[in-house]
Coordinates of C-alpha atoms and ligand atoms in Angstrom, one line a residue:
M3 CA -0.2 -0.1 0.1
I4 CA 1.2 3.5 -1.1
S5 CA 1.7 5.5 2.1
K6 CA -0.2 8.9 2.5
Q7 CA 2.7 10.6 4.2
L8 CA 4.8 10.3 1.1
F9 CA 2.6 12.9 -0.8
R10 CA 2.6 15.5 2.0
Q11 CA 4.3 17.9 -0.1
F12 CA 1.2 17.8 -2.7
S13 CA -1.5 17.4 0.2
Q14 CA -3.5 20.4 -1.2
I15 CA -4.1 18.7 -4.7
T16 CA -4.1 15.1 -3.5
A17 CA -7.0 12.9 -2.7
F18 CA -6.8 8.9 -1.3
N19 CA -8.8 6.3 -2.3
E20 CA -10.7 8.3 -4.9
P21 CA -13.4 6.4 -6.7
L22 CA -12.6 6.7 -10.2
K23 CA -16.2 5.8 -11.5
R24 CA -16.9 9.6 -10.5
H25 CA -14.3 10.7 -13.4
T26 CA -15.5 8.3 -16.3
T27 CA -18.3 8.5 -18.4
F28 CA -19.0 5.1 -18.1
S29 CA -19.4 5.7 -14.3
I30 CA -17.2 2.7 -13.9
G31 CA -13.8 2.0 -12.0
G32 CA -12.6 1.3 -8.5
P33 CA -10.6 3.7 -6.4
A34 CA -7.6 5.3 -7.6
R35 CA -5.0 4.7 -4.2
V36 CA -3.7 8.3 -4.9
F37 CA -5.5 10.8 -7.0
I38 CA -3.6 14.0 -8.1
K39 CA -5.1 17.3 -9.6
P40 CA -2.1 19.6 -10.6
R41 CA -3.0 22.9 -11.3
S42 CA -0.3 23.7 -13.9
L43 CA 2.2 22.0 -16.3
A44 CA 4.9 22.9 -13.8
E45 CA 3.0 21.1 -11.1
T46 CA 2.5 18.1 -13.2
Q47 CA 6.0 17.6 -13.8
S48 CA 7.0 17.8 -10.4
V49 CA 4.4 15.2 -9.3
Y50 CA 5.6 13.1 -12.2
K51 CA 9.1 13.3 -11.5
F52 CA 8.3 12.6 -7.9
C53 CA 6.4 9.3 -8.7
K54 CA 9.2 8.6 -10.7
S55 CA 12.0 8.7 -8.3
E56 CA 9.8 6.7 -6.0
G57 CA 8.9 4.2 -8.6
I58 CA 5.2 4.4 -8.5
P59 CA 3.4 3.9 -11.3
V60 CA 1.7 6.9 -12.8
Y61 CA -1.7 7.0 -15.2
I62 CA -2.7 10.1 -16.6
L63 CA -6.5 10.5 -17.0
G64 CA -8.5 13.2 -19.0
A65 CA -12.1 13.5 -19.3
G66 CA -12.7 9.7 -18.8
S67 CA -14.5 9.5 -21.8
N68 CA -12.6 6.7 -24.0
I69 CA -11.5 4.5 -21.1
L70 CA -13.1 1.5 -19.1
I71 CA -11.1 1.2 -15.4
N72 CA -11.4 -2.0 -13.6
D73 CA -13.2 -2.5 -10.7
K74 CA -10.0 -2.9 -8.1
G75 CA -9.0 0.2 -9.1
I76 CA -5.5 1.6 -9.8
N77 CA -2.9 0.9 -6.9
G78 CA -0.7 3.9 -8.4
V79 CA -1.2 7.5 -8.9
V80 CA -3.8 9.0 -11.0
I81 CA -3.1 12.4 -12.5
K82 CA -6.0 14.5 -13.6
Q83 CA -4.7 17.7 -15.0
A84 CA -7.0 20.6 -13.6
G85 CA -5.6 23.8 -14.9
L86 CA -8.1 25.4 -17.6
I87 CA -6.1 27.8 -19.6
I88 CA -7.2 29.4 -23.0
S89 CA -5.9 32.1 -24.8
R90 CA -6.4 33.3 -28.6
K91 CA -4.2 35.5 -30.8
N92 CA -5.8 36.0 -34.4
T93 CA -6.5 32.2 -35.9
I94 CA -4.2 30.7 -33.3
I95 CA -5.7 29.0 -30.0
K96 CA -3.3 28.0 -27.3
V97 CA -5.3 25.6 -24.8
S98 CA -4.5 23.7 -21.5
A99 CA -4.7 19.6 -22.1
A100 CA -7.7 19.8 -19.0
Y101 CA -9.9 22.3 -21.1
P102 CA -13.1 20.5 -22.3
L103 CA -13.2 19.7 -26.0
M104 CA -16.8 21.0 -26.2
R105 CA -16.1 24.3 -24.5
L106 CA -13.3 24.6 -26.9
V107 CA -15.4 24.0 -29.9
K108 CA -17.7 26.7 -28.7
R109 CA -14.6 29.2 -28.3
A110 CA -13.5 28.7 -31.9
I111 CA -17.3 28.9 -33.3
D112 CA -17.7 32.3 -31.2
A113 CA -14.3 33.6 -32.3
G114 CA -15.4 32.7 -36.1
L115 CA -12.9 30.2 -36.4
S116 CA -13.2 26.9 -38.5
G117 CA -11.3 23.5 -38.2
L118 CA -12.9 22.0 -35.0
E119 CA -16.3 21.3 -36.1
P120 CA -15.7 17.6 -36.5
L121 CA -15.1 17.5 -33.1
A122 CA -18.5 18.8 -32.0
G123 CA -20.2 16.5 -29.6
I124 CA -17.3 14.8 -28.6
P125 CA -17.2 14.7 -24.8
G126 CA -13.4 14.6 -24.0
S127 CA -10.6 16.8 -22.7
V128 CA -8.2 18.5 -25.2
G129 CA -5.1 16.5 -23.9
G130 CA -7.0 13.1 -24.5
A131 CA -8.4 14.3 -27.7
V132 CA -4.9 15.1 -29.1
M133 CA -3.3 12.0 -27.6
M134 CA -5.8 9.9 -29.6
N135 CA -6.4 12.2 -32.5
A136 CA -10.2 12.1 -31.9
G137 CA -12.6 13.0 -34.5
G138 CA -15.0 11.3 -36.8
K139 CA -16.0 11.1 -40.5
Y140 CA -15.7 14.7 -41.0
G141 CA -12.1 15.2 -39.9
E142 CA -9.8 14.8 -36.8
I143 CA -8.0 17.1 -34.4
G144 CA -4.7 16.3 -35.5
Q145 CA -5.3 18.3 -38.6
V146 CA -5.3 21.7 -37.0
I147 CA -2.2 21.2 -34.5
K148 CA 0.7 23.5 -34.8
S149 CA 2.6 22.5 -31.7
V150 CA 2.1 20.3 -28.5
S151 CA 4.0 20.9 -25.4
V152 CA 4.5 17.9 -22.9
V153 CA 6.3 16.5 -20.3
N154 CA 8.2 13.5 -21.5
R155 CA 8.9 10.3 -19.9
K156 CA 12.3 11.6 -18.5
G157 CA 10.2 14.4 -16.7
E158 CA 11.3 17.0 -19.0
T159 CA 9.2 19.6 -20.5
E160 CA 9.7 20.0 -24.4
T161 CA 7.4 21.2 -27.1
W162 CA 6.7 19.1 -30.4
Q163 CA 6.4 21.2 -33.5
K164 CA 3.8 19.9 -36.3
D165 CA 6.6 18.0 -37.9
K166 CA 7.8 15.8 -35.3
L167 CA 3.9 14.8 -34.4
K168 CA 2.3 11.9 -36.3
F169 CA -1.4 11.5 -36.4
G170 CA -3.3 8.2 -37.4
Y171 CA -6.8 6.7 -36.9
R172 CA -7.1 7.2 -33.1
I173 CA -3.7 7.1 -32.6
S174 CA -0.8 9.5 -32.3
N175 CA 3.2 9.3 -31.7
L176 CA 2.3 11.2 -28.0
N177 CA 1.2 8.2 -26.2
K178 CA 4.4 7.9 -24.1
A179 CA 4.1 11.7 -23.0
I180 CA 2.1 14.0 -20.7
I181 CA 0.5 16.6 -22.5
G182 CA 0.2 20.2 -21.2
E183 CA -0.7 22.7 -23.6
V184 CA -1.7 22.5 -27.2
V185 CA -1.5 25.1 -30.2
L186 CA -4.0 25.1 -32.8
Q187 CA -3.9 26.9 -36.1
L188 CA -7.6 27.5 -37.2
K189 CA -8.9 29.5 -40.2
R190 CA -11.5 32.4 -40.4
R191 CA -14.8 31.5 -41.5
K192 CA -18.2 33.1 -41.0
T193 CA -19.5 32.2 -37.7
Q194 CA -22.9 31.4 -39.0
L195 CA -21.2 28.7 -41.6
V196 CA -19.1 27.2 -38.7
K197 CA -22.4 27.2 -36.6
N198 CA -24.2 25.4 -39.2
L199 CA -21.8 22.7 -39.6
V200 CA -21.5 22.2 -36.1
S201 CA -25.4 22.2 -35.8
A202 CA -25.8 19.6 -38.7
I203 CA -22.6 17.2 -37.2
L204 CA -24.5 17.3 -33.9
A205 CA -28.0 16.6 -35.3
E206 CA -26.6 13.6 -37.0
K207 CA -24.8 12.2 -33.7
C208 CA -28.0 12.7 -31.8
Q209 CA -29.8 10.7 -34.4
T210 CA -27.5 7.9 -34.6
Q211 CA -25.8 7.8 -31.1
P212 CA -26.9 7.2 -27.5
L213 CA -25.3 10.7 -26.3
R214 CA -27.4 10.7 -23.3
D215 CA -26.5 7.1 -21.9
R216 CA -23.4 6.4 -19.8
S217 CA -20.8 5.0 -22.4
A218 CA -17.2 5.3 -23.3
G219 CA -18.2 6.3 -27.1
C220 CA -17.3 3.7 -29.9
V221 CA -15.9 0.5 -28.4
F222 CA -14.3 -0.8 -31.6
K223 CA -12.1 0.7 -34.3
N224 CA -13.4 0.5 -37.6
P225 CA -11.6 -2.1 -39.7
A226 CA -9.4 -0.5 -42.4
S227 CA -12.2 -1.5 -45.0
G228 CA -15.4 -3.3 -45.4
P229 CA -18.3 -2.4 -42.9
S230 CA -17.9 -0.3 -39.9
A231 CA -17.7 -1.9 -36.6
G232 CA -21.2 -0.7 -35.7
A233 CA -22.7 -2.6 -39.0
L234 CA -21.0 -5.5 -38.1
I235 CA -22.0 -5.6 -34.5
D236 CA -25.6 -4.8 -35.8
R237 CA -25.7 -7.4 -38.5
A238 CA -24.6 -10.3 -36.0
G239 CA -27.9 -9.2 -34.3
L240 CA -26.3 -8.0 -30.8
K241 CA -28.3 -4.7 -30.3
G242 CA -29.6 -5.1 -26.9
L243 CA -27.5 -7.9 -25.7
A244 CA -26.5 -7.5 -21.8
I245 CA -24.3 -8.9 -19.3
G246 CA -24.8 -7.6 -15.7
G247 CA -25.6 -3.9 -16.2
A248 CA -23.6 -3.6 -19.6
M249 CA -25.5 -3.4 -22.8
V250 CA -24.9 -3.1 -26.7
S251 CA -26.8 -0.2 -27.5
H252 CA -30.0 -0.5 -29.4
N253 CA -29.2 3.1 -30.9
H254 CA -25.6 2.4 -32.2
A255 CA -24.2 -1.2 -31.8
N256 CA -20.9 0.0 -31.4
F257 CA -21.6 1.7 -28.1
I258 CA -21.8 -0.2 -25.0
V259 CA -23.8 1.3 -22.5
N260 CA -24.1 1.1 -18.4
T261 CA -27.9 0.5 -17.9
G262 CA -27.3 0.4 -14.0
N263 CA -24.7 -0.6 -11.7
A264 CA -22.5 -2.1 -14.6
K265 CA -18.9 -3.3 -13.4
A266 CA -15.8 -3.3 -15.6
G267 CA -16.2 -7.1 -15.3
D268 CA -19.5 -6.9 -17.1
V269 CA -18.0 -4.8 -19.9
I270 CA -15.4 -6.8 -20.5
A271 CA -17.4 -10.2 -20.9
L272 CA -19.7 -8.4 -23.1
I273 CA -16.7 -7.1 -25.3
D274 CA -15.6 -10.8 -25.6
R275 CA -19.0 -12.2 -26.4
I276 CA -19.1 -9.3 -29.1
K277 CA -15.8 -10.1 -30.8
E278 CA -16.6 -13.8 -30.4
F279 CA -20.0 -13.5 -32.2
V280 CA -18.7 -10.9 -35.1
F281 CA -15.8 -13.3 -35.9
K282 CA -18.3 -16.4 -36.2
V283 CA -20.6 -14.6 -38.4
S284 CA -18.1 -12.5 -40.4
G285 CA -14.5 -13.8 -39.9
I286 CA -13.5 -10.1 -38.9
R287 CA -11.5 -9.7 -35.8
L288 CA -12.7 -6.5 -34.1
E289 CA -10.0 -4.3 -32.2
L290 CA -10.7 -2.3 -29.3
E291 CA -10.9 1.5 -29.6
I292 CA -11.3 2.2 -26.2
E293 CA -8.6 2.0 -23.5
I294 CA -8.7 -0.5 -20.6
W295 CA -6.6 0.0 -17.5
Ligands
EPU15 N1 -24.2 1.3 -38.5 C1 -25.4 0.1 -38.4 N2 -25.7 -0.1 -37.2 C2 -25.2 0.3 -36.0 C3 -24.4 1.4 -36.4 C4 -24.0 1.9 -37.3 O1 -25.5 -0.6 -39.5 O2 -25.7 0.1 -35.1 C5 -24.1 1.5 -40.0 C6 -24.8 3.0 -40.2 O3 -25.7 2.9 -40.8 C7 -23.4 3.4 -41.3 C8 -22.2 2.6 -40.8 O4 -22.6 1.7 -40.0 O5 -23.7 3.0 -42.8 C9 -21.4 3.8 -40.2 O6 -22.1 4.3 -39.0 P1 -21.8 5.8 -38.3 O7 -22.0 6.7 -39.5 O8 -22.6 5.8 -37.2 O9 -20.3 5.9 -38.2 P2 -19.3 5.0 -37.3 O10 -18.2 4.5 -38.2 O11 -20.0 4.0 -37.0 C10 -17.5 6.7 -36.6 C11 -16.8 6.8 -35.2 C12 -17.4 7.7 -34.5 C13 -17.9 9.2 -34.8 C14 -18.6 8.7 -36.0 C15 -19.2 10.1 -36.7 C16 -15.2 5.0 -35.2 C17 -15.2 3.6 -34.6 N3 -16.6 5.7 -35.0 O12 -18.6 5.9 -36.2 O13 -16.8 7.6 -33.2 O14 -18.7 9.6 -33.9 O15 -17.9 8.2 -37.0 O16 -18.4 10.7 -37.1 O17 -14.6 5.5 -35.8 C18 -15.8 7.3 -31.1 O18 -14.6 7.8 -31.4 O19 -15.9 7.3 -29.7 C19 -16.8 7.3 -31.9 C20 -18.2 6.9 -31.6

């Protein structure tokens, strides 16, 4: 058991045995032995360096919207950055990792800036979105990133310019770093046009996705070619399939929703069942899009 004493120097920003279900959109997850909310990148850096020197594992949590956390919890340090900073100069926005993506999209719209519309309706934090190149069929966040400031695995701060950054389908080369601040290069466009596009994307999502339910969004990646994961699961007849409190959404088959007191174990069992069925019916092996801790 990690002692509370060890974290004396961070007492103002630290909680112990914090239930992580409070911090995930699935409302699932056991306690974090140590839960720290740094208020600045400098604070994140000192927490990270300290944990590294003590050999304590560190987990970085964003908005918890693409993650399934096990029921036993995390016997280590979970860092959830708390600094909410945003500034704009002409078409460039600088924003901290903890900033909610939806608020960022709104700020961009209000400023008459285009480029973030494809992110409308995605419930993550900026840091999480950048880490996994969040997006959808209309585009991804990676397309508008100019630079990213991080704390690297050695505990040093550095800034990665666009040429060093690599973004793919729900993946980036930032996965070993802690994202601190992101600089976005957007384009001017009439506010009304940006608003219309965002409204259209949101309306489509409301129609096709269970946005009001507790979920972690799409569970599986779409295969590189052929039918989407949602279509494959749907065709296998799995909508409504439930294990414990976890159920394949009736609305979009690539979403698993928490219908009551789902345990991580229920979701994992359901994931296995879906994979098995889809493989039997189509010969396709689905790959996870969500992260599991
Ligand atoms: N479909 C079905 N049954 C379903 C769901 C979908 O037949 O239950 C069919 C649809 O009719 C459509 C096709 O599958 O022909 C694709 O579905 P959809 O347009 O809903 O898009 P998707 O490929 O399932 C992707 C992203 C979403 C993103 C949307 C919209 C992945 C795995 N999913 O979904 O991302 O919101 O496009 O841009 O890439 C997420 O990342 O968490 C996520 C939800």
